[in-house]
Amino acid sequence: EDQVTQSPEALRLQEGESSSLNCSYTVSGLRGLFWYRQDPGKGPEFLFTLYSAGEEKEKERLKATLTKKESFLHITAPKPEDSATYLCAVSSDKYIFGTGTRLKVLA
Amino acid sequence: DSGVTQTPKHLITATGQRVTLRCSPRSGDLSVYWYQQSLDQGLQFLIQYYNGEERAKGNILERFSAQQFPDLHSELNLSSLELGDSALYFCASSVGQGANEQYFGPGTRLTVT
């Protein structure tokens, strides 16, 4: 069965304290892996698409990487405005979301 | 602003009632997805339409149905509502059928009393 697991469930960081979020997946025939950011009560906002192992994408303080079994979202020197839930999703014959990592960055 | 619109923003109704949620995709997008998100829960995929045809089905209850119209807007119909149906309902759209990023609307918050 296709599955997406994100860890940790929640993460508290001090401002400037870099860290990584993990998304591990088991799917038959990965067509794409996606990262989204969701603020409370709002729709998820698209961040990155990764299609093949070894691929990396960057945007401001965020960098996403992909291996054959997992993806990492690296957050460098985070700021309080980076606080949100980060969702990972994979596309095979279906689009499956993980349950997310709730990130809190303290000033 | 993602370009995806959803109406209404809020809906309060009683158990046993029927409601319709509406979604207009981004200009040029052919796929529409519906998701349910309960309090502190993940996004549960309900159903996907591509260019008017049902493309994929998730954990959608038989009391729920959806359709996509020729102008590509979509409606999600929820009937015989139960308290447990209270949730945020999101619509998303994408260009293609699957391996594309999705753009989400602001959601409809449904409260069943």
PDB file of N, CA and C in Angstrom, chain B residues 44-96:
ATOM      1  N   GLN B  44      -7.396  14.642   3.819  1.00  0.00           N
ATOM      2  CA  GLN B  44      -7.935  13.389   3.311  1.00  0.00           C
ATOM      3  C   GLN B  44      -8.446  13.634   1.896  1.00  0.00           C
ATOM      4  N   PHE B  45      -7.853  12.931   0.948  1.00  0.00           N
ATOM      5  CA  PHE B  45      -8.257  13.057  -0.444  1.00  0.00           C
ATOM      6  C   PHE B  45      -9.631  12.442  -0.646  1.00  0.00           C
ATOM      7  N   LEU B  46     -10.507  13.175  -1.281  1.00  0.00           N
ATOM      8  CA  LEU B  46     -11.858  12.675  -1.538  1.00  0.00           C
ATOM      9  C   LEU B  46     -12.020  12.202  -2.992  1.00  0.00           C
ATOM     10  N   ILE B  47     -11.779  13.114  -3.925  1.00  0.00           N
ATOM     11  CA  ILE B  47     -12.055  12.777  -5.319  1.00  0.00           C
ATOM     12  C   ILE B  47     -11.348  13.756  -6.243  1.00  0.00           C
ATOM     13  N   GLN B  48     -11.039  13.295  -7.456  1.00  0.00           N
ATOM     14  CA  GLN B  48     -10.413  14.134  -8.468  1.00  0.00           C
ATOM     15  C   GLN B  48     -11.197  14.060  -9.774  1.00  0.00           C
ATOM     16  N   TYR B  49     -11.359  15.194 -10.416  1.00  0.00           N
ATOM     17  CA  TYR B  49     -11.928  15.253 -11.754  1.00  0.00           C
ATOM     18  C   TYR B  49     -10.900  15.863 -12.696  1.00  0.00           C
ATOM     19  N   TYR B  50     -10.888  15.335 -13.927  1.00  0.00           N
ATOM     20  CA  TYR B  50     -10.012  15.894 -14.949  1.00  0.00           C
ATOM     21  C   TYR B  50     -10.856  16.155 -16.192  1.00  0.00           C
ATOM     22  N   ASN B  51     -10.952  17.398 -16.552  1.00  0.00           N
ATOM     23  CA  ASN B  51     -11.677  17.808 -17.763  1.00  0.00           C
ATOM     24  C   ASN B  51     -13.085  17.203 -17.818  1.00  0.00           C
ATOM     25  N   GLY B  52     -13.744  17.200 -16.690  1.00  0.00           N
ATOM     26  CA  GLY B  52     -15.131  16.753 -16.630  1.00  0.00           C
ATOM     27  C   GLY B  52     -15.334  15.296 -16.277  1.00  0.00           C
ATOM     28  N   GLU B  53     -14.248  14.526 -16.261  1.00  0.00           N
ATOM     29  CA  GLU B  53     -14.388  13.094 -15.979  1.00  0.00           C
ATOM     30  C   GLU B  53     -13.786  12.761 -14.620  1.00  0.00           C
ATOM     31  N   GLU B  54     -14.400  11.839 -13.901  1.00  0.00           N
ATOM     32  CA  GLU B  54     -13.819  11.388 -12.641  1.00  0.00           C
ATOM     33  C   GLU B  54     -12.519  10.665 -12.930  1.00  0.00           C
ATOM     34  N   ARG B  55     -11.462  11.060 -12.212  1.00  0.00           N
ATOM     35  CA  ARG B  55     -10.124  10.526 -12.504  1.00  0.00           C
ATOM     36  C   ARG B  55      -9.634   9.611 -11.383  1.00  0.00           C
ATOM     37  N   ALA B  56      -9.911   9.962 -10.139  1.00  0.00           N
ATOM     38  CA  ALA B  56      -9.463   9.148  -9.018  1.00  0.00           C
ATOM     39  C   ALA B  56     -10.399   9.377  -7.839  1.00  0.00           C
ATOM     40  N   LYS B  57     -10.519   8.341  -7.031  1.00  0.00           N
ATOM     41  CA  LYS B  57     -11.412   8.403  -5.891  1.00  0.00           C
ATOM     42  C   LYS B  57     -10.649   8.009  -4.643  1.00  0.00           C
ATOM     43  N   GLY B  58     -10.837   8.759  -3.581  1.00  0.00           N
ATOM     44  CA  GLY B  58     -10.215   8.434  -2.308  1.00  0.00           C
ATOM     45  C   GLY B  58     -11.259   7.905  -1.351  1.00  0.00           C
ATOM     46  N   ASN B  59     -11.140   8.327  -0.101  1.00  0.00           N
ATOM     47  CA  ASN B  59     -12.057   7.839   0.926  1.00  0.00           C
ATOM     48  C   ASN B  59     -13.331   8.665   0.981  1.00  0.00           C
ATOM     49  N   ILE B  60     -14.009   8.738  -0.120  1.00  0.00           N
ATOM     50  CA  ILE B  60     -15.217   9.557  -0.177  1.00  0.00           C
ATOM     51  C   ILE B  60     -16.428   8.714   0.212  1.00  0.00           C
ATOM     52  N   LEU B  61     -17.218   9.242   1.150  1.00  0.00           N
ATOM     53  CA  LEU B  61     -18.386   8.527   1.621  1.00  0.00           C
ATOM     54  C   LEU B  61     -19.448   8.492   0.521  1.00  0.00           C
ATOM     55  N   GLU B  62     -20.330   7.492   0.608  1.00  0.00           N
ATOM     56  CA  GLU B  62     -21.409   7.388  -0.375  1.00  0.00           C
ATOM     57  C   GLU B  62     -22.375   8.559  -0.269  1.00  0.00           C
ATOM     58  N   ARG B  63     -22.443   9.199   0.889  1.00  0.00           N
ATOM     59  CA  ARG B  63     -23.310  10.372   1.086  1.00  0.00           C
ATOM     60  C   ARG B  63     -22.755  11.604   0.364  1.00  0.00           C
ATOM     61  N   PHE B  64     -21.506  11.521  -0.087  1.00  0.00           N
ATOM     62  CA  PHE B  64     -20.859  12.648  -0.756  1.00  0.00           C
ATOM     63  C   PHE B  64     -20.769  12.356  -2.250  1.00  0.00           C
ATOM     64  N   SER B  65     -20.938  13.373  -3.046  1.00  0.00           N
ATOM     65  CA  SER B  65     -20.762  13.215  -4.494  1.00  0.00           C
ATOM     66  C   SER B  65     -20.202  14.513  -5.057  1.00  0.00           C
ATOM     67  N   ALA B  66     -19.637  14.420  -6.225  1.00  0.00           N
ATOM     68  CA  ALA B  66     -19.060  15.610  -6.844  1.00  0.00           C
ATOM     69  C   ALA B  66     -19.241  15.538  -8.350  1.00  0.00           C
ATOM     70  N   GLN B  67     -19.067  16.675  -8.984  1.00  0.00           N
ATOM     71  CA  GLN B  67     -19.036  16.702 -10.435  1.00  0.00           C
ATOM     72  C   GLN B  67     -18.235  17.905 -10.898  1.00  0.00           C
ATOM     73  N   GLN B  68     -17.769  17.821 -12.127  1.00  0.00           N
ATOM     74  CA  GLN B  68     -17.068  18.945 -12.754  1.00  0.00           C
ATOM     75  C   GLN B  68     -17.840  19.292 -14.022  1.00  0.00           C
ATOM     76  N   PHE B  69     -18.123  20.549 -14.173  1.00  0.00           N
ATOM     77  CA  PHE B  69     -18.969  21.032 -15.254  1.00  0.00           C
ATOM     78  C   PHE B  69     -18.147  21.427 -16.477  1.00  0.00           C
ATOM     79  N   PRO B  70     -18.791  21.610 -17.632  1.00  0.00           N
ATOM     80  CA  PRO B  70     -18.057  21.975 -18.854  1.00  0.00           C
ATOM     81  C   PRO B  70     -17.187  23.219 -18.701  1.00  0.00           C
ATOM     82  N   ASP B  71     -17.579  24.168 -17.845  1.00  0.00           N
ATOM     83  CA  ASP B  71     -16.717  25.348 -17.659  1.00  0.00           C
ATOM     84  C   ASP B  71     -15.606  25.070 -16.644  1.00  0.00           C
ATOM     85  N   LEU B  72     -15.489  23.839 -16.218  1.00  0.00           N
ATOM     86  CA  LEU B  72     -14.448  23.287 -15.328  1.00  0.00           C
ATOM     87  C   LEU B  72     -14.647  23.597 -13.854  1.00  0.00           C
ATOM     88  N   HIS B  73     -15.663  24.367 -13.497  1.00  0.00           N
ATOM     89  CA  HIS B  73     -15.898  24.515 -12.069  1.00  0.00           C
ATOM     90  C   HIS B  73     -16.447  23.200 -11.531  1.00  0.00           C
ATOM     91  N   SER B  74     -16.315  23.017 -10.223  1.00  0.00           N
ATOM     92  CA  SER B  74     -16.714  21.753  -9.619  1.00  0.00           C
ATOM     93  C   SER B  74     -17.593  22.018  -8.401  1.00  0.00           C
ATOM     94  N   GLU B  75     -18.443  21.061  -8.102  1.00  0.00           N
ATOM     95  CA  GLU B  75     -19.270  21.134  -6.911  1.00  0.00           C
ATOM     96  C   GLU B  75     -19.152  19.826  -6.140  1.00  0.00           C
ATOM     97  N   LEU B  76     -19.096  19.974  -4.821  1.00  0.00           N
ATOM     98  CA  LEU B  76     -19.076  18.829  -3.918  1.00  0.00           C
ATOM     99  C   LEU B  76     -20.387  18.861  -3.136  1.00  0.00           C
ATOM    100  N   ASN B  77     -21.147  17.804  -3.257  1.00  0.00           N
ATOM    101  CA  ASN B  77     -22.439  17.705  -2.573  1.00  0.00           C
ATOM    102  C   ASN B  77     -22.312  16.770  -1.375  1.00  0.00           C
ATOM    103  N   LEU B  78     -22.732  17.267  -0.231  1.00  0.00           N
ATOM    104  CA  LEU B  78     -22.686  16.486   1.004  1.00  0.00           C
ATOM    105  C   LEU B  78     -24.110  16.344   1.506  1.00  0.00           C
ATOM    106  N   SER B  79     -24.567  15.105   1.694  1.00  0.00           N
ATOM    107  CA  SER B  79     -25.954  14.915   2.105  1.00  0.00           C
ATOM    108  C   SER B  79     -26.029  14.118   3.404  1.00  0.00           C
ATOM    109  N   SER B  80     -27.221  14.112   3.991  1.00  0.00           N
ATOM    110  CA  SER B  80     -27.458  13.410   5.266  1.00  0.00           C
ATOM    111  C   SER B  80     -26.340  13.716   6.239  1.00  0.00           C
ATOM    112  N   LEU B  81     -26.076  14.994   6.418  1.00  0.00           N
ATOM    113  CA  LEU B  81     -24.905  15.420   7.185  1.00  0.00           C
ATOM    114  C   LEU B  81     -24.933  14.930   8.623  1.00  0.00           C
ATOM    115  N   GLU B  82     -23.745  14.588   9.096  1.00  0.00           N
ATOM    116  CA  GLU B  82     -23.543  14.141  10.471  1.00  0.00           C
ATOM    117  C   GLU B  82     -22.575  15.105  11.152  1.00  0.00           C
ATOM    118  N   LEU B  83     -22.579  15.058  12.497  1.00  0.00           N
ATOM    119  CA  LEU B  83     -21.681  15.945  13.243  1.00  0.00           C
ATOM    120  C   LEU B  83     -20.232  15.758  12.807  1.00  0.00           C
ATOM    121  N   GLY B  84     -19.860  14.517  12.518  1.00  0.00           N
ATOM    122  CA  GLY B  84     -18.485  14.205  12.138  1.00  0.00           C
ATOM    123  C   GLY B  84     -18.063  14.735  10.782  1.00  0.00           C
ATOM    124  N   ASP B  85     -19.011  15.275  10.036  1.00  0.00           N
ATOM    125  CA  ASP B  85     -18.670  15.863   8.735  1.00  0.00           C
ATOM    126  C   ASP B  85     -18.155  17.282   8.884  1.00  0.00           C
ATOM    127  N   SER B  86     -18.234  17.832  10.081  1.00  0.00           N
ATOM    128  CA  SER B  86     -17.711  19.173  10.325  1.00  0.00           C
ATOM    129  C   SER B  86     -16.207  19.172  10.054  1.00  0.00           C
ATOM    130  N   ALA B  87     -15.781  20.043   9.172  1.00  0.00           N
ATOM    131  CA  ALA B  87     -14.377  20.049   8.751  1.00  0.00           C
ATOM    132  C   ALA B  87     -14.149  21.219   7.808  1.00  0.00           C
ATOM    133  N   LEU B  88     -12.885  21.401   7.449  1.00  0.00           N
ATOM    134  CA  LEU B  88     -12.522  22.296   6.351  1.00  0.00           C
ATOM    135  C   LEU B  88     -12.499  21.474   5.083  1.00  0.00           C
ATOM    136  N   TYR B  89     -13.138  21.966   4.049  1.00  0.00           N
ATOM    137  CA  TYR B  89     -13.131  21.288   2.758  1.00  0.00           C
ATOM    138  C   TYR B  89     -12.355  22.156   1.780  1.00  0.00           C
ATOM    139  N   PHE B  90     -11.288  21.572   1.238  1.00  0.00           N
ATOM    140  CA  PHE B  90     -10.450  22.299   0.297  1.00  0.00           C
ATOM    141  C   PHE B  90     -10.630  21.754  -1.108  1.00  0.00           C
ATOM    142  N   CYS B  91     -10.570  22.664  -2.032  1.00  0.00           N
ATOM    143  CA  CYS B  91     -10.506  22.332  -3.435  1.00  0.00           C
ATOM    144  C   CYS B  91      -9.122  22.728  -3.913  1.00  0.00           C
ATOM    145  N   ALA B  92      -8.564  21.944  -4.805  1.00  0.00           N
ATOM    146  CA  ALA B  92      -7.283  22.286  -5.412  1.00  0.00           C
ATOM    147  C   ALA B  92      -7.384  22.055  -6.910  1.00  0.00           C
ATOM    148  N   SER B  93      -6.528  22.723  -7.665  1.00  0.00           N
ATOM    149  CA  SER B  93      -6.520  22.480  -9.106  1.00  0.00           C
ATOM    150  C   SER B  93      -5.082  22.311  -9.596  1.00  0.00           C
ATOM    151  N   SER B  94      -4.959  21.627 -10.710  1.00  0.00           N
ATOM    152  CA  SER B  94      -3.649  21.471 -11.338  1.00  0.00           C
ATOM    153  C   SER B  94      -3.841  21.405 -12.843  1.00  0.00           C
ATOM    154  N   VAL B  95      -2.736  21.572 -13.537  1.00  0.00           N
ATOM    155  CA  VAL B  95      -2.785  21.591 -14.997  1.00  0.00           C
ATOM    156  C   VAL B  95      -3.129  20.210 -15.549  1.00  0.00           C
ATOM    157  N   GLY B  96      -2.382  19.194 -15.054  1.00  0.00           N
ATOM    158  CA  GLY B  96      -2.523  17.867 -15.617  1.00  0.00           C
ATOM    159  C   GLY B  96      -3.324  16.928 -14.742  1.00  0.00           C
TER     160      GLY B  96
END
